[in-house]
Short mmCIF file of C-alpha atoms in Angstrom, two decimals:
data_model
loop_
_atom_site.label_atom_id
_atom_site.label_comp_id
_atom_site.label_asym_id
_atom_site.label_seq_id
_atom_site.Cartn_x
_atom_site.Cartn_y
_atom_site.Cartn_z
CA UNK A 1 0.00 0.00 0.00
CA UNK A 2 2.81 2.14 0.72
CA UNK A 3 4.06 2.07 -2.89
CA UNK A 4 0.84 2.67 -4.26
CA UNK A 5 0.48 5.60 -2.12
CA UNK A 6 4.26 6.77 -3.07
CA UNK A 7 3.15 6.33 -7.00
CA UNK A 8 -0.25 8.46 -6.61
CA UNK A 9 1.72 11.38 -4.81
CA UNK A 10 3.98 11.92 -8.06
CA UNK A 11 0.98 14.16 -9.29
CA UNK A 12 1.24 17.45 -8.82
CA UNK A 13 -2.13 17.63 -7.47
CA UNK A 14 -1.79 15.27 -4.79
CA UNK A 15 1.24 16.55 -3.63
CA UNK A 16 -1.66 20.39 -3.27
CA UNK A 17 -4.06 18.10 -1.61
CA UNK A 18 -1.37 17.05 0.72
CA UNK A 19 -0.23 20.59 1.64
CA UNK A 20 -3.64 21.72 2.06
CA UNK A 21 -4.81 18.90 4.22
CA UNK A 22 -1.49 19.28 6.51
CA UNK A 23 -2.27 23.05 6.58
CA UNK A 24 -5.48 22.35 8.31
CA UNK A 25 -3.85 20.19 11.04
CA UNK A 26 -1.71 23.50 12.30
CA UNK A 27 1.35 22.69 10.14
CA UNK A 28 2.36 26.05 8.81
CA UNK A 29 5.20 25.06 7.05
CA UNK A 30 4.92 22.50 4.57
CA UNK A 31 5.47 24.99 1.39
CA UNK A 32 8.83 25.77 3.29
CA UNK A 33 10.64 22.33 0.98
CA UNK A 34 9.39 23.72 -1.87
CA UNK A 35 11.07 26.68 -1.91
CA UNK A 36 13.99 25.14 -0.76
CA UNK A 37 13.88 22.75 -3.72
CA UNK A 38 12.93 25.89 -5.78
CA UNK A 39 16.31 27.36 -4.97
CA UNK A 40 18.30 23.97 -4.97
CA UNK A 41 16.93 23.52 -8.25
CA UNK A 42 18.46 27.05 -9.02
CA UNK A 43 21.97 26.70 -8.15
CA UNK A 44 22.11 23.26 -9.72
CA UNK A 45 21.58 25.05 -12.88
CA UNK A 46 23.97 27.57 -11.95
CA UNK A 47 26.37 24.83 -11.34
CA UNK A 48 25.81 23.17 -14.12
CA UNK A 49 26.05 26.52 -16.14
CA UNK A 50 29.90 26.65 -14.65
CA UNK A 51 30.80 23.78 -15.62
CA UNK A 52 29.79 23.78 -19.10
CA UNK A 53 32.00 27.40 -19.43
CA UNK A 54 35.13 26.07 -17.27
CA UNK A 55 34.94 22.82 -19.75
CA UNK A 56 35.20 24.88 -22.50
CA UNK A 57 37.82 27.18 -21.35
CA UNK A 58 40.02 23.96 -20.72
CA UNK A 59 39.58 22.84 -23.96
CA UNK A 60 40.85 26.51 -25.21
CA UNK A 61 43.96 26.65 -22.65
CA UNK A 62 44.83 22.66 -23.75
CA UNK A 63 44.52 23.81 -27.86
CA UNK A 64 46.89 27.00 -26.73
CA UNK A 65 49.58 25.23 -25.03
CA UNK A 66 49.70 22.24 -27.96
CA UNK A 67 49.94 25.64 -30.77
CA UNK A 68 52.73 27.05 -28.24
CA UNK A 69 54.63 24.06 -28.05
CA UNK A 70 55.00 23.52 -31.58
CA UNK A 71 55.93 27.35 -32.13
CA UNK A 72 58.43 26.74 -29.25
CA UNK A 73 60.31 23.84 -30.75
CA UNK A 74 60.49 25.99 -34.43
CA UNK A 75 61.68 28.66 -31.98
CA UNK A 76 64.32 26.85 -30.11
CA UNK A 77 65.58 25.26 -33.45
CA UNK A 78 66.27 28.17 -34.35
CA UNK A 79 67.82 30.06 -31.52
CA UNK A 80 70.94 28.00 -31.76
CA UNK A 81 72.25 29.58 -34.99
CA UNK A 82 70.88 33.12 -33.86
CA UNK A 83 72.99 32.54 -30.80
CA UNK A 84 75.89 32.71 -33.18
CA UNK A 85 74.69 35.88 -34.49
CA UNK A 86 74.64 37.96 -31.16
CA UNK A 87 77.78 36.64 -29.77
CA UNK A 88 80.01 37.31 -32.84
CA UNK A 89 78.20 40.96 -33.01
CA UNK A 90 79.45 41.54 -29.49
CA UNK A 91 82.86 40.64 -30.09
CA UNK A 92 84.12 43.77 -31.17
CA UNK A 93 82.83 45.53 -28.24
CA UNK A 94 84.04 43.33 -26.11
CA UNK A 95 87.71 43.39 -27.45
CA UNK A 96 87.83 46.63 -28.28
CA UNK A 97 87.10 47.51 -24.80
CA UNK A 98 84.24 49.90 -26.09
CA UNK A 99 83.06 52.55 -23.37
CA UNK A 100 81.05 55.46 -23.42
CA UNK A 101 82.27 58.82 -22.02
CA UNK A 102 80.79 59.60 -18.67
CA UNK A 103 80.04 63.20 -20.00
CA UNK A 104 77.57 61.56 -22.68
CA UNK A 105 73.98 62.22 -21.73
CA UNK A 106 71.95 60.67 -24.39
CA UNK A 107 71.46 56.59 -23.16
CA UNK A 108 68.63 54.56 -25.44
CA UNK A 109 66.58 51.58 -24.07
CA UNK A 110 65.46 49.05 -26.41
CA UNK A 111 62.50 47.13 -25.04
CA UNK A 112 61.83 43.23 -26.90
CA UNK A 113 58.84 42.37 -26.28
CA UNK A 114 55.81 41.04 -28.80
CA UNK A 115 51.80 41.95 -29.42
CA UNK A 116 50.36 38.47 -27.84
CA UNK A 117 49.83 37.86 -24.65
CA UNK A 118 48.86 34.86 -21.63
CA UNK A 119 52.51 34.08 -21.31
CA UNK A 120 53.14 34.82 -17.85
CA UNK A 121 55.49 37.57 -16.89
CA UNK A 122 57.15 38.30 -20.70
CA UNK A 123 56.05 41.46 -20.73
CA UNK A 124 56.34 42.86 -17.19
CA UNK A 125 59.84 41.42 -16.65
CA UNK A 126 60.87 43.88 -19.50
CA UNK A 127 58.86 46.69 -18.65
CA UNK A 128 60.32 46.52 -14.91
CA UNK A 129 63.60 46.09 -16.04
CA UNK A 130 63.48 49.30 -17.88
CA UNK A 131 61.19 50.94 -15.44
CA UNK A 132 64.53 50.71 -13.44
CA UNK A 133 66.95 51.59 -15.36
CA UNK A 134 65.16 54.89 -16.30
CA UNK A 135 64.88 55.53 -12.91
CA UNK A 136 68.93 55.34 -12.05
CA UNK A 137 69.69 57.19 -15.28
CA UNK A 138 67.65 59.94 -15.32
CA UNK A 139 68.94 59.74 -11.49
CA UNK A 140 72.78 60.66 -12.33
CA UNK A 141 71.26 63.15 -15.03
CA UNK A 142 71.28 61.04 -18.31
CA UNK A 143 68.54 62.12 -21.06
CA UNK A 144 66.52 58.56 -21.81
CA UNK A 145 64.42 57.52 -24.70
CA UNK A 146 62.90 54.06 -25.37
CA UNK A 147 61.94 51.95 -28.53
CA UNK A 148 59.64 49.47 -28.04
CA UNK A 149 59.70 45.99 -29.71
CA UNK A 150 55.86 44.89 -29.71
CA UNK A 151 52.74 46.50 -28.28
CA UNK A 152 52.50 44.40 -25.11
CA UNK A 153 55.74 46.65 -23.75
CA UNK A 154 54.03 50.10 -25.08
CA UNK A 155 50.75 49.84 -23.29
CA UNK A 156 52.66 49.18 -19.84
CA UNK A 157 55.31 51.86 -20.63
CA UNK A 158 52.08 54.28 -22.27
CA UNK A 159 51.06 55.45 -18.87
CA UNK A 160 53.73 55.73 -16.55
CA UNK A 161 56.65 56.25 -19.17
CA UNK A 162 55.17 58.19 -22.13
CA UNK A 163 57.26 60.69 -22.53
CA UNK A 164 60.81 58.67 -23.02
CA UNK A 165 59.15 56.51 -25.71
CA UNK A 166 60.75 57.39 -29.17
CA UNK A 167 59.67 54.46 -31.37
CA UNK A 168 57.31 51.96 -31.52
CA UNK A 169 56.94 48.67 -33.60
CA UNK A 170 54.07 46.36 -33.99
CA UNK A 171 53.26 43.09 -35.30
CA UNK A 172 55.81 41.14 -33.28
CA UNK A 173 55.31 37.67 -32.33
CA UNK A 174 53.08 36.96 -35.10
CA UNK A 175 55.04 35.16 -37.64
CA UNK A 176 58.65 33.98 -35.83
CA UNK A 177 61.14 36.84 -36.24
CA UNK A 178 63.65 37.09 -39.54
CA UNK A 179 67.14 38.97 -39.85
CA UNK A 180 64.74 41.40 -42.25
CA UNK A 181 62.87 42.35 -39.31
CA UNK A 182 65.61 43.27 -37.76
CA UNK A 183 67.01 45.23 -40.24
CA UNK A 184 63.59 46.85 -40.56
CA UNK A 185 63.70 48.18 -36.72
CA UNK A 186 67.48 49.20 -37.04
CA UNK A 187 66.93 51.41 -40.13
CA UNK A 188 63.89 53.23 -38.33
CA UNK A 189 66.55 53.69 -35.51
CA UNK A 190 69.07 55.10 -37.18
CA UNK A 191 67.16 57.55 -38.99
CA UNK A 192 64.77 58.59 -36.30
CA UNK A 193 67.44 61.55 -35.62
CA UNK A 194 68.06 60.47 -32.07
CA UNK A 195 71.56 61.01 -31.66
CA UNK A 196 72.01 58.52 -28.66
CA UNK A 197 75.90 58.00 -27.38
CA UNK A 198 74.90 54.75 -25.63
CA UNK A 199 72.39 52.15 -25.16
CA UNK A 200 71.23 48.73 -24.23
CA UNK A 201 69.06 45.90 -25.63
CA UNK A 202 66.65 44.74 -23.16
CA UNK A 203 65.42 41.05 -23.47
CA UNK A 204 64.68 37.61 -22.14
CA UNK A 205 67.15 35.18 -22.43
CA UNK A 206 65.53 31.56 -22.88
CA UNK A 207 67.47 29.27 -20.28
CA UNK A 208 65.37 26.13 -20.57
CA UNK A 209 61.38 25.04 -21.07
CA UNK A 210 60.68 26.60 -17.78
CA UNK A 211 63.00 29.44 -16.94
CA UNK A 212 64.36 32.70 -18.62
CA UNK A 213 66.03 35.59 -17.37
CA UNK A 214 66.30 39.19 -18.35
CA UNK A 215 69.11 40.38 -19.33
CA UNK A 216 70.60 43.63 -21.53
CA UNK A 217 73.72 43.60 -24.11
CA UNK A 218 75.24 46.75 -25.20
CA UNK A 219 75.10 49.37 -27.70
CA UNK A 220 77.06 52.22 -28.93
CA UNK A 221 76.50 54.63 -31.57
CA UNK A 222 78.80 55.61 -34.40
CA UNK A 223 80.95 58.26 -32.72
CA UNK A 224 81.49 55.90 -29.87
CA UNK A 225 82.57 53.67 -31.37
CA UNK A 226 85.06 55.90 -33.96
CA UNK A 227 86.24 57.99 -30.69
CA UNK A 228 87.27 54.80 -28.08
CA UNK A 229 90.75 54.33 -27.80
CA UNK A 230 91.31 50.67 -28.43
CA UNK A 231 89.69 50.89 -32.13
CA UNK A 232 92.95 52.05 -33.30
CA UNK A 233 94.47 48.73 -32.71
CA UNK A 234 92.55 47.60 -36.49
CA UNK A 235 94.60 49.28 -39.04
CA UNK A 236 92.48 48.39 -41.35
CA UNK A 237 89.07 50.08 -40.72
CA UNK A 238 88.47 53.71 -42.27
CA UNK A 239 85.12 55.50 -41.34
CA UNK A 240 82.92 53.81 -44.17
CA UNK A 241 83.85 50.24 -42.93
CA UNK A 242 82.92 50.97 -39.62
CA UNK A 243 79.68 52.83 -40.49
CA UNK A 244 78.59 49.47 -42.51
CA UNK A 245 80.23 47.24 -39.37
CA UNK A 246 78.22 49.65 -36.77
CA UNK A 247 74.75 48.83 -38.67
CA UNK A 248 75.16 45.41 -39.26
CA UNK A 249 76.33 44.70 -35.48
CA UNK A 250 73.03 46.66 -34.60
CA UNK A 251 70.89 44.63 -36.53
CA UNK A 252 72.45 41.66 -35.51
CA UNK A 253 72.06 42.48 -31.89
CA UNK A 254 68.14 42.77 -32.42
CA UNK A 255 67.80 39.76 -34.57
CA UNK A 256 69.32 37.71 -31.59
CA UNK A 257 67.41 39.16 -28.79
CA UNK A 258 64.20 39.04 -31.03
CA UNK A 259 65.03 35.07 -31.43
CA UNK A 260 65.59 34.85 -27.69
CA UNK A 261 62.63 36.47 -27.00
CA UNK A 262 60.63 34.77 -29.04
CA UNK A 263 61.32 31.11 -27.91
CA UNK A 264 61.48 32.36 -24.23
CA UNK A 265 57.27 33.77 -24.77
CA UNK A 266 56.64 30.53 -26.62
CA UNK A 267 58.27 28.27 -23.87
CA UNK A 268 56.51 30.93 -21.24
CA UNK A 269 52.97 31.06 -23.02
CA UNK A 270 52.91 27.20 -23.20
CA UNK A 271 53.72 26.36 -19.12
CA UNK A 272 51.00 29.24 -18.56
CA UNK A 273 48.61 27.20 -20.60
CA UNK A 274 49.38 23.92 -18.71
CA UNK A 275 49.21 25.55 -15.59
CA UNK A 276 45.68 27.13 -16.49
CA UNK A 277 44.30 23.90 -17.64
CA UNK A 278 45.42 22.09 -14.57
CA UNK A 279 43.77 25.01 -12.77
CA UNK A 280 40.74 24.27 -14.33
CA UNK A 281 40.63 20.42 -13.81
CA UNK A 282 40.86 21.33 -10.14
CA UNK A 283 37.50 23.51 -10.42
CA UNK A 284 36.00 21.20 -12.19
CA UNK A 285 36.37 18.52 -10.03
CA UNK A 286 35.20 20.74 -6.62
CA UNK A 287 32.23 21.68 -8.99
CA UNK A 288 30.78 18.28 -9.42
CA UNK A 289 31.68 17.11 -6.01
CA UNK A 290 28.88 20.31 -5.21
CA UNK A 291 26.59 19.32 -8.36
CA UNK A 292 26.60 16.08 -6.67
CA UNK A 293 25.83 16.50 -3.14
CA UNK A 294 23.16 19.48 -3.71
CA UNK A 295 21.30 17.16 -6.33
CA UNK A 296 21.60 15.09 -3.23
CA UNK A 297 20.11 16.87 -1.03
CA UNK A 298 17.29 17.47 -3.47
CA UNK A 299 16.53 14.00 -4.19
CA UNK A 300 16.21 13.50 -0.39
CA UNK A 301 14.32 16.44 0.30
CA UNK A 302 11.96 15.17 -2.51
CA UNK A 303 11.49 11.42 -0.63
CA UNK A 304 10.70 13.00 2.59
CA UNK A 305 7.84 15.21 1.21
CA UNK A 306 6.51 12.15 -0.50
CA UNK A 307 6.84 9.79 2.67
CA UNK A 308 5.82 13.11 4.74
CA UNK A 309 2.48 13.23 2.55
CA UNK A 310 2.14 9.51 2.42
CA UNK A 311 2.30 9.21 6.57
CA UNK A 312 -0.28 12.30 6.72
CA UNK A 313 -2.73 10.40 4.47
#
């Protein structure tokens, strides 16, 4: 009989009967599980409405981090021969002894950085880095302009450091950097009439899959170079050779440090993506541990009314 009883009270209209006749007998609260299942019902859709988003945002971060770590391993195949690039443009510098006069004023800050973002701290490392510098030059009284290698590194610098920014250049990070873009951003350098006496190359230096570090290499305009006193030691170089030496060395610089850049966003943007999508496991499995015990708690809220009713009858 109690079965029966449980079947007939399925109807909606047995369940009003029920409520009415219970209402009569001084219980004032029977509609109160109702509204509790009302609301129950509520945030199980809510719940459910989570899920379906956080699902879908895993399968985004999982489809990122498989594109980044096929651009990475392009990247880091060819960072090797760029390597070869930056080092052998350094060399003269280094044996040369090349330093800038402490009377020179005029230092230049080239920023690498690229347009994309969701790579972790890229960006920011640079923008600190040079945050600081400016802040110890213009200190001891040096005048301090910046170029800035993607857009990322222009809208953090935009606000704070407006004024010091001399060039921009977009659509980085796009396609993987070539020795033409290089040369592209070392032309626009040399003929944007800033007459610098001394600079630095601001970049990340890929260490491994999981680390890079932020480092600077050297710069030094024509006249610098001409005037130091070691340069005299190479008989052999008259002002138009070193003119043609200076702007290749420049665009070699930036050609490395855009290659070292690159595979240290790619390497950055793809351990970002595995940590998001871990992140999002982990939500998803607290979210159906609550899906599961509040349509739970429904169900049994449910069986008591009905046993509730049935017991009143």
């Amino acid at each position: 009989t109690l079965f029966r009883s449980l079947w007939r009270l399925r109807s909606w209209w047995s369940l009003t009967l029920i409520g009415v006749i219970m209402f009569a007998r001084s219980s004032a609260v029977v509609f109160q599980p109702q509204w509790g299942q009302v609301r129950n019902m509520a945030t199980l859709k809510e719940i459910t409405r989570r899920l379906k988003s956080i699902k879908n945002i895993q399968k985004i971060t999982k489809s990122m981090k498989m594109v980044a770590a096929a651009k990475y391993t392009k990247a880091e195949r060819s960072l090797k021969p760029a390597r070869v690039y930056g080092t052998g443009a350094l060399a003269l510098y280094e044996k040369a002894e090349i330093k800038a006069p402490e009377d020179k004023k005029k230092h230049l800050l080239v920023g690498v950085s690229s347009d994309r973002g969701l790579c972790g701290a890229i960006h920011s490392s640079v923008a600190k880095t040079i945050k600081t510098e400016i802040a110890a030059l213009s200190k001891s009284g040096k005048e301090v302009m910046i170029v800035g290698v993607g857009d990322k590194l222009r809208g953090i610098l935009q606000r704070t450091h407006g004024d010091h920014i001399l060039l921009t250049f977009k659509e980085v990070g796009r396609k993987p950097p070539t020795f033409g873009d290089a040369s592209i951003i070392a032309t626009e350098l040399l003929n944007s009439g800033y007459e610098f006496d001394q600079g630095s190359v601001i970049f990340n230096r890929f260490k491994s899959v999981i680390s890079y570090k932020t480092e600077d290499k050297p710069i030094f305009s024509l006249d610098t170079v001409s005037g130091s006193e070691s340069i005299s030691v190479y008989d052999d170089i008259d002002a138009d050779v070193l003119r043609n030496y200076q702007e290749f060395t420049l665009a070699n610089i930036i050609f490395y440090t855009l290659k070292e850049s690159t595979t240290s966003e790619q390497s950055a943007r793809m351990t970002a993506m595995d940590n998001a999508s871990k992140n999002a496991s982990e939500m998803i499995d607290k979210l159906t541990l609550t899906f599961n015990r509040t349509r739970q708690a429904v169900i049994t809220k449910e069986l008591i009314e009905i046993i509730s009713g049935a017991a009143a009858l």
